[in-house]
Tab-separated table of C-alpha atoms and ligand atoms in Angstrom:
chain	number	residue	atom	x	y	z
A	276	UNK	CA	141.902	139.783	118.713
A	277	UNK	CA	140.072	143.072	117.930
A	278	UNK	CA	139.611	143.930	114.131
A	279	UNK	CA	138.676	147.296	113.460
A	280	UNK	CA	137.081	147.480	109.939
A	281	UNK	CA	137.803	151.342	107.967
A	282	UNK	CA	134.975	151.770	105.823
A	283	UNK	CA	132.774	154.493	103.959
A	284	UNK	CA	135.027	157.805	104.049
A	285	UNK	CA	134.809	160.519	101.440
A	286	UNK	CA	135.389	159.101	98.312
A	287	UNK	CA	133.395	159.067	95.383
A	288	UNK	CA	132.869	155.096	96.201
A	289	UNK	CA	131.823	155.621	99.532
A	290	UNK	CA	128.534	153.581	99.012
A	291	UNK	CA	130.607	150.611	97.657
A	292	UNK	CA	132.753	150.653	100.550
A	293	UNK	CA	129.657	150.712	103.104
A	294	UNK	CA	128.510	147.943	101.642
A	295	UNK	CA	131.815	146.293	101.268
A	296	UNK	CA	132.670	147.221	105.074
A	297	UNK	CA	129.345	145.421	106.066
A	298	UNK	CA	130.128	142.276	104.168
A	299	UNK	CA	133.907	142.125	106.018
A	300	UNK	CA	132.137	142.309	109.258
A	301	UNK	CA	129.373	139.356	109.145
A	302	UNK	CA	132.595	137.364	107.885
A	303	UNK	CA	134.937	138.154	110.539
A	304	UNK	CA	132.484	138.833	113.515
A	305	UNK	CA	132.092	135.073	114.732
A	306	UNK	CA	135.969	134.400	114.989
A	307	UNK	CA	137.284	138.611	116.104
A	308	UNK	CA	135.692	141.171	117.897
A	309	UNK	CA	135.134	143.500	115.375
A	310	UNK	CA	134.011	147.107	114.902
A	311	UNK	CA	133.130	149.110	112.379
A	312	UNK	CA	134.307	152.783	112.180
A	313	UNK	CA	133.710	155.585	109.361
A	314	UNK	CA	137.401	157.668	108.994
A	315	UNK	CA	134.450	160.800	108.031
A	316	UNK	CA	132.578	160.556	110.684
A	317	UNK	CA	133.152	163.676	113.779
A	318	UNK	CA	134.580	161.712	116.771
A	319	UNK	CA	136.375	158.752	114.036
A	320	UNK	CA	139.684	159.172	116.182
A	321	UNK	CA	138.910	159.776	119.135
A	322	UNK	CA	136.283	156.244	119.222
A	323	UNK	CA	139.421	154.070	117.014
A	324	UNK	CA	142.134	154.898	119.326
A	325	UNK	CA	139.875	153.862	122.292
A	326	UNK	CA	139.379	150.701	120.510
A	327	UNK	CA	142.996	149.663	120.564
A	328	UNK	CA	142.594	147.536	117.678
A	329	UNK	CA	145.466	144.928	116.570
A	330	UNK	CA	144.915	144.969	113.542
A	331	UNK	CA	142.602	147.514	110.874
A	332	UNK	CA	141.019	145.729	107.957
A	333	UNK	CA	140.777	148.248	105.490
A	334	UNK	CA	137.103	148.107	103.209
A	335	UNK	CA	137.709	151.870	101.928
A	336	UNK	CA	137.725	152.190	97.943
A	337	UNK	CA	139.545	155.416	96.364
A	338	UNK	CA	140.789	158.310	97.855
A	339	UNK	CA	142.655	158.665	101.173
A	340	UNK	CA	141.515	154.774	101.673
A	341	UNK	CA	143.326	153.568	98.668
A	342	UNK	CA	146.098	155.715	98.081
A	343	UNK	CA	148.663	155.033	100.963
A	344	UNK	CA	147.460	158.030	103.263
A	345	UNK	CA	145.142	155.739	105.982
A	346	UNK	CA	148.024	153.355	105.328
A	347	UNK	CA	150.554	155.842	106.801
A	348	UNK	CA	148.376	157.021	109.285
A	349	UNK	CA	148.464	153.208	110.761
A	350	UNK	CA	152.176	152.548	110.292
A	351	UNK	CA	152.404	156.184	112.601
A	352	UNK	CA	150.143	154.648	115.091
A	353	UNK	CA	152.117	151.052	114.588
A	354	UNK	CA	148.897	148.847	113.833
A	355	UNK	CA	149.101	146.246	111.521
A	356	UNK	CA	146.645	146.857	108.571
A	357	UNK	CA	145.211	144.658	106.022
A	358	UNK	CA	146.681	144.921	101.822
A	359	UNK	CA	149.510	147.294	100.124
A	360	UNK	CA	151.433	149.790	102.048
A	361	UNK	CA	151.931	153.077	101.570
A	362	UNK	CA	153.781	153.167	98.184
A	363	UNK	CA	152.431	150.769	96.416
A	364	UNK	CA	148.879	151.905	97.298
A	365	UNK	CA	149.980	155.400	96.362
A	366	UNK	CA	151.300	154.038	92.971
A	367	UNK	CA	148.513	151.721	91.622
A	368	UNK	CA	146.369	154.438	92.640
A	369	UNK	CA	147.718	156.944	90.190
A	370	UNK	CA	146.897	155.678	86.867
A	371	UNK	CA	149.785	157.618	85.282
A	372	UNK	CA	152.429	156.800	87.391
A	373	UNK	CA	151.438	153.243	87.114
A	374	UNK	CA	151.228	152.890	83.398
A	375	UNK	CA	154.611	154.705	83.366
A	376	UNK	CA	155.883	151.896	85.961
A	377	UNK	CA	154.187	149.266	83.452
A	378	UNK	CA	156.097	150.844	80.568
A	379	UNK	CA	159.284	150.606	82.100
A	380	UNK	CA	158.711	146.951	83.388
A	381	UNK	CA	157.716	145.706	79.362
A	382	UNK	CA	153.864	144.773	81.127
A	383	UNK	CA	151.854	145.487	78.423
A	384	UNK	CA	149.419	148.681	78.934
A	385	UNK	CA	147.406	150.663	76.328
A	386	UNK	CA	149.537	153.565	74.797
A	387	UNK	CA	148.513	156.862	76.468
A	388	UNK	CA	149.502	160.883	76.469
A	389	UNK	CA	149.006	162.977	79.383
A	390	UNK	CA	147.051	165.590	79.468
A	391	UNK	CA	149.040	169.305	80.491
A	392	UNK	CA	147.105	171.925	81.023
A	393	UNK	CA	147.096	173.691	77.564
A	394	UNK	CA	145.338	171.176	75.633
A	395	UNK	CA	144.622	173.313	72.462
A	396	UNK	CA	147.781	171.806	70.276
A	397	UNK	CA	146.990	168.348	71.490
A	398	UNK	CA	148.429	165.929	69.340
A	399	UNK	CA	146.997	162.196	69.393
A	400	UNK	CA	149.854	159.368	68.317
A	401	UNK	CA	146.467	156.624	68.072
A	402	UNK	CA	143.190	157.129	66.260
A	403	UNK	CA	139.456	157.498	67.729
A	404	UNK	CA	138.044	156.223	69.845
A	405	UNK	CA	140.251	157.181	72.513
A	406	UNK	CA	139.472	156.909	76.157
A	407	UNK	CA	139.554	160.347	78.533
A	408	UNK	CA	140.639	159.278	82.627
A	409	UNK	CA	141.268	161.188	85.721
A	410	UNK	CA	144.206	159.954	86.929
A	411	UNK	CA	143.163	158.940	90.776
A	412	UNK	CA	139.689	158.099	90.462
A	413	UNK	CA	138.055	154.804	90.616
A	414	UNK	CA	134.641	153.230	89.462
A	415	UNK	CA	134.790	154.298	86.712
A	416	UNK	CA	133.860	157.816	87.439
A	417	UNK	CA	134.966	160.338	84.877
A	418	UNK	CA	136.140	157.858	82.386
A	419	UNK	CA	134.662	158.807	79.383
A	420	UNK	CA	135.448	156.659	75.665
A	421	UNK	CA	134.843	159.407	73.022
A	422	UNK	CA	134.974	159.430	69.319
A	423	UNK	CA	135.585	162.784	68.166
A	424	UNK	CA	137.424	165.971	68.919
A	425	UNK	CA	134.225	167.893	69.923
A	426	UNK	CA	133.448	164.927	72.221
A	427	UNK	CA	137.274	164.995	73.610
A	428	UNK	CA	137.005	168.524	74.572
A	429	UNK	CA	134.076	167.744	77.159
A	430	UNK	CA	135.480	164.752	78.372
A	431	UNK	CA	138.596	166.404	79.112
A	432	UNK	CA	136.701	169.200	80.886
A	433	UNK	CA	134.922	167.221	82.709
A	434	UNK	CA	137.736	164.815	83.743
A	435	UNK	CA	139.439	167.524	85.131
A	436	UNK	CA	136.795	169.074	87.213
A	437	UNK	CA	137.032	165.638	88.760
A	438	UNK	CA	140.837	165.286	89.262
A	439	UNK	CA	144.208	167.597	88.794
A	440	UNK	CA	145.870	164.951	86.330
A	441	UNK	CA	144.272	163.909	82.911
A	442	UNK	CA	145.232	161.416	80.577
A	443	UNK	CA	144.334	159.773	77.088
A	444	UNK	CA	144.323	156.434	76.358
A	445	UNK	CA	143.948	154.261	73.361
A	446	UNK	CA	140.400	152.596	73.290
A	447	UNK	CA	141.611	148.622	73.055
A	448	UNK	CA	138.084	146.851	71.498
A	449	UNK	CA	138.493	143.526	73.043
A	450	UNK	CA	137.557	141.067	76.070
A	451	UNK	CA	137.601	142.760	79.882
A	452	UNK	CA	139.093	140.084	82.334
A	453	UNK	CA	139.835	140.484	85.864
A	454	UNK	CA	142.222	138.541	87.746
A	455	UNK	CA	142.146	138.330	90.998
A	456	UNK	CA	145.224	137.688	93.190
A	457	UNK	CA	146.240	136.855	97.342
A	458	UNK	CA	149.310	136.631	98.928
A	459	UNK	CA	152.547	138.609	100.400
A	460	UNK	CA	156.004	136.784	98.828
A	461	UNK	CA	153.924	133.393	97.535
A	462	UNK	CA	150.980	134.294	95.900
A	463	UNK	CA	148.225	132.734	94.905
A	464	UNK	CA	146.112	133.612	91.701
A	465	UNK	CA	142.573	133.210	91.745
A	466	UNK	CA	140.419	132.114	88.720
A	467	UNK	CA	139.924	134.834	86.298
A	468	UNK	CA	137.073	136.747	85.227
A	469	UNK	CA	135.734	137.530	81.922
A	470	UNK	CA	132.974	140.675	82.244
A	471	UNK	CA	130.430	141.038	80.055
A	472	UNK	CA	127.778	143.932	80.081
A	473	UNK	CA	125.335	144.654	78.042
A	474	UNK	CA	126.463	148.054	76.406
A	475	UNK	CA	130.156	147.087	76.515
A	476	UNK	CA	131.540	149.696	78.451
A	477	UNK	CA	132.041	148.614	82.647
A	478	UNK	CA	130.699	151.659	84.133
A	479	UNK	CA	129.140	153.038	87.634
A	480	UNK	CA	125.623	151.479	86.057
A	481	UNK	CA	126.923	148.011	85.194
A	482	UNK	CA	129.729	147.819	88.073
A	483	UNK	CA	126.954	147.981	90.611
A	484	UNK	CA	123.492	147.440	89.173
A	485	UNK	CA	122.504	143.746	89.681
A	486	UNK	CA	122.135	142.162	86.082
A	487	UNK	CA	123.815	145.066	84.074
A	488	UNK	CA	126.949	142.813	84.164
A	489	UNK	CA	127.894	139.205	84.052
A	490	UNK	CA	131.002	137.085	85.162
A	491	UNK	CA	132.496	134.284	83.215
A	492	UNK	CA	134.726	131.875	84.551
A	493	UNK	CA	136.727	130.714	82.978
A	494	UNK	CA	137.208	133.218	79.674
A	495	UNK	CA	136.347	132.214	76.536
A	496	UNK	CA	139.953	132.497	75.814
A	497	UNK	CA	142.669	129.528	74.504
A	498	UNK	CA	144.496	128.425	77.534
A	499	UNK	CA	147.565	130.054	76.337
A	500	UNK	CA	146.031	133.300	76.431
A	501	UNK	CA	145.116	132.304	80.111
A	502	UNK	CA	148.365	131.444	80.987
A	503	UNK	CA	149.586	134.452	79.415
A	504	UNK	CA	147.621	137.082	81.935
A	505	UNK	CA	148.439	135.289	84.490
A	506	UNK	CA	151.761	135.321	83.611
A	507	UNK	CA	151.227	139.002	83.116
A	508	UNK	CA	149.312	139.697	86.167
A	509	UNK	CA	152.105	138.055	88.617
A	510	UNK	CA	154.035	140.046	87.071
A	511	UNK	CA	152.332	143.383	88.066
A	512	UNK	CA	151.562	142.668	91.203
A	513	UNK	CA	155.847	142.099	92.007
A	514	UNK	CA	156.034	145.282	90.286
A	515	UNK	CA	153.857	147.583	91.948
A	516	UNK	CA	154.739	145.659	95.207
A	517	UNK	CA	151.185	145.001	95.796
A	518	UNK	CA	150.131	142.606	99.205
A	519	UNK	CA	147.653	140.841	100.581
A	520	UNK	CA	145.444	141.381	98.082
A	521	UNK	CA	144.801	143.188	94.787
A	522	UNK	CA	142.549	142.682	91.232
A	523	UNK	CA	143.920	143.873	88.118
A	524	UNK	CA	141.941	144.576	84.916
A	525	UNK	CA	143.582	143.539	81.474
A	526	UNK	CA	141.442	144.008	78.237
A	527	UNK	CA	142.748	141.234	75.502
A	528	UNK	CA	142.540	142.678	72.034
A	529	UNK	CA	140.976	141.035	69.153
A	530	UNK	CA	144.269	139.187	68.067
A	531	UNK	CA	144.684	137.997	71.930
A	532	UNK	CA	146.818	140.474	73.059
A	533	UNK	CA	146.524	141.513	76.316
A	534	UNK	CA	146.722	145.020	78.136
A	535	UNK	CA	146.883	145.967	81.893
A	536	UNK	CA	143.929	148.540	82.317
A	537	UNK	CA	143.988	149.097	85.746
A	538	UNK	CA	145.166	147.826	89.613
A	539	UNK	CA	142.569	147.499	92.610
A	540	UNK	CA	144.541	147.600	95.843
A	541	UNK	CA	141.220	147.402	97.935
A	542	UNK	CA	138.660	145.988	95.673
A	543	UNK	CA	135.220	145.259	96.347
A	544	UNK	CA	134.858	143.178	99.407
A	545	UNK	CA	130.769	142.074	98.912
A	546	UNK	CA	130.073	139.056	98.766
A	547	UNK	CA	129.179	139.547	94.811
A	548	UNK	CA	132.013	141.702	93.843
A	549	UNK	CA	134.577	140.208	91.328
A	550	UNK	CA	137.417	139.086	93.727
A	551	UNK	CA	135.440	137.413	96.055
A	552	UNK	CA	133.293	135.429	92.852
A	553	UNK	CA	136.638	134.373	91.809
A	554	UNK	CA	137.478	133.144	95.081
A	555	UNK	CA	134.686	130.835	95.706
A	556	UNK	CA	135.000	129.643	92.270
A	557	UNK	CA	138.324	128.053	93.893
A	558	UNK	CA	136.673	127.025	96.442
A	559	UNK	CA	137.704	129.801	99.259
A	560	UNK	CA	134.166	130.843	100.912
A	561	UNK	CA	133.643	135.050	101.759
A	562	UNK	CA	134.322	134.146	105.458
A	563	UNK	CA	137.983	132.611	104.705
A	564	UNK	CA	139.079	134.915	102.269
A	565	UNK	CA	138.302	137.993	104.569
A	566	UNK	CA	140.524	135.641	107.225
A	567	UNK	CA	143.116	135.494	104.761
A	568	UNK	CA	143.298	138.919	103.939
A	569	UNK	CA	143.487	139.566	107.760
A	570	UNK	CA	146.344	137.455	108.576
A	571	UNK	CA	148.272	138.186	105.580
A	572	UNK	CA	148.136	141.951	106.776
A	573	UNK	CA	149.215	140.568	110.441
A	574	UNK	CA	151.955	138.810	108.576
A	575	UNK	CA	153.244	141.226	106.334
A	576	UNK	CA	153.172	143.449	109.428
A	577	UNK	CA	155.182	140.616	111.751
A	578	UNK	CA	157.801	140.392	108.826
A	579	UNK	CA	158.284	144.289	108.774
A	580	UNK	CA	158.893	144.789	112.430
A	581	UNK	CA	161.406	142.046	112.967
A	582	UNK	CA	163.501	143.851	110.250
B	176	ADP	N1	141.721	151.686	76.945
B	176	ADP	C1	140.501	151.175	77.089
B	176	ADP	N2	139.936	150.459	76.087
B	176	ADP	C2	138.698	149.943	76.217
B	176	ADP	N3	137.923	150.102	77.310
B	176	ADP	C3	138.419	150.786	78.339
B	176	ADP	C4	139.729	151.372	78.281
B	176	ADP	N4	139.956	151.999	79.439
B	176	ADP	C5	138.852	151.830	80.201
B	176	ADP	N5	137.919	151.109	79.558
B	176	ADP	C6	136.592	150.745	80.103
B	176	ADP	O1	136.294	151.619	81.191
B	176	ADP	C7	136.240	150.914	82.449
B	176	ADP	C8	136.843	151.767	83.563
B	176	ADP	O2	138.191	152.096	83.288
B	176	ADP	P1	139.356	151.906	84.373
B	176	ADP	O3	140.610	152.360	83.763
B	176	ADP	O4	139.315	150.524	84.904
B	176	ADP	O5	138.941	152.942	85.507
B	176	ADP	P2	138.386	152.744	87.008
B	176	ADP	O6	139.553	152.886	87.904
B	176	ADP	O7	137.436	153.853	87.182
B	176	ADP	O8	137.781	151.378	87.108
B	176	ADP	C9	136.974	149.613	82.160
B	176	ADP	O9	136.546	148.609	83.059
B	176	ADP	C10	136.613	149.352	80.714
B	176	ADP	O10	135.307	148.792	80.575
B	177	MG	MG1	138.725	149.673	86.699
């Protein structure tokens, strides 16, 4: 079967996804014949559609990778792909219109206003610090936690020379856990992730700087906590009609509540990144869960067609 990996692109996390793209093809290359191609790069169409993959294992992070459009492109060409389709990529990837979704669905997420264009009579329902976000961005890029007016005003500036839609979130002061989970209609939840850094905020720096960051499995949480993001984390993933795979980010306040930050469609795919930590955890080496991934996108695809 040939596999062609998507990786790199234009996005502001196009060095993540190189290196994630890498690590997917050591895994896959003993069992597929698999080839690598960059959706930015001059003849990218021209080389894929000579390929004639079967299937497309997507490694791109943000942007046109992560928001449904290379996931339309390959239902147009009728190639199975790896992960969410179209609208649910295009939903999780839009931080407003998921929260919104979360709202409606009772899955707790940290109160928030958007941010119109005329922000001079913004009113704040929640106290300082607040936390300023581009709406489609990822990595952290642009997300700025600020603690006074004067500080909002730049943030807000500068979120939305990144990105058309802002928005303003309550700062939750708490534990960041990931949780990692596989799977199309039975899904399987992977151990979760508590992540410590050193200054407290999960940025660019401590996302992707070896030893700015540290994983903890399990959480120092009570087990009913546990249960209770898991619980909550199912939960989001039927909601947003995630598959194959996807990691959300929940920050559990000080009195154990927890609150759904944020949904990775395509997380990292290194062999260090937080999805695939929690995987071997459970056992499930780099090479398998790349496997996985695959056929779940072959299945998902199988299921589709004969409907
Ligand atoms: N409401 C919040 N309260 C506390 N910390 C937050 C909040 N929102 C974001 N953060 C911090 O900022 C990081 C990045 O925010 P996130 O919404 O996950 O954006 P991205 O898509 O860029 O990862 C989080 O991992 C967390 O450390
Ligand atoms: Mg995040």
């Amino acid at each position: 079967m040939k596999v062609a990996i998507l990786y790199g692109g234009e996005s502001p996390e196009r060095e993540v996804s190189l290196k994630s793209g890498r690590c997917v093809y050591n895994a896959l290359k003993r069992k597929y014949k698999v080839k690598l191609f960059d959706p930015s790069e001059k003849n990218f169409l021209k080389n894929f559609i000579k390929f004639k993959p079967d299937c497309v294992f997507i490694a791109l992070h943000g942007g046109i990778g992560e928001s449904g459009a290379i996931q339309g492109f390959l239902e147009v060409l009728k190639i199975p792909y790896t992960g969410s389709n179209v609208l649910s990529s295009a939903i999780c990837l839009n931080k407003i219109i998921c929260k919104k979704i979360l709202k409606s669905s009772r899955i707790p997420t940290p109160p928030f206003i958007i941010v119109e264009n005329k922000i001079k009579n913004l009113k704040i329902p929640f106290g300082y610090p607040v936390v300023v976000k581009p709406a489609s961005l990822g990595s952290t890029i642009g997300v700025k936690i600020v603690k006074s007016e004067k500080e909002l005003m730049i943030a807000i500036k500068e979120a939305f020379s990144l990105d058309e839609e802002v928005f303003i979130e309550k700062f939750i002061n708490g534990k960041e856990v990931t949780v990692g989970i596989l799977g199309n209609e039975e899904i399987e939840i992977l151990p979760i992730i508590e992540i410590k850094t050193k200054s407290g905020f999960y940025d660019y720096k401590a996302k992707y700087t070896p030893g700015e960051s540290f994983h903890i499995i399990p959480p120092d949480l009570p087990k009913n906590v546990i249960k209770k993001i898991e619980k909550i984390a199912k939960k989001t993933y039927r909601v947003l009609k995630c598959s194959g795979l996807a990691r959300m980010e929940v920050i559990v306040d000080k009195k154990n509540n927890p609150f759904v930050l944020d949904v990775n469609t395509i997380p990292g795919l290194t062999e260090v990144s937080l999805l695939p930590d929690a995987a071997k955890f459970k056992g499930i080496s780099f090479e398998e869960l790349c496997e996985r991934i695959l056929k779940l996108g072959l299945e998902k695809w199988e299921k589709k067609i004969k409907k």
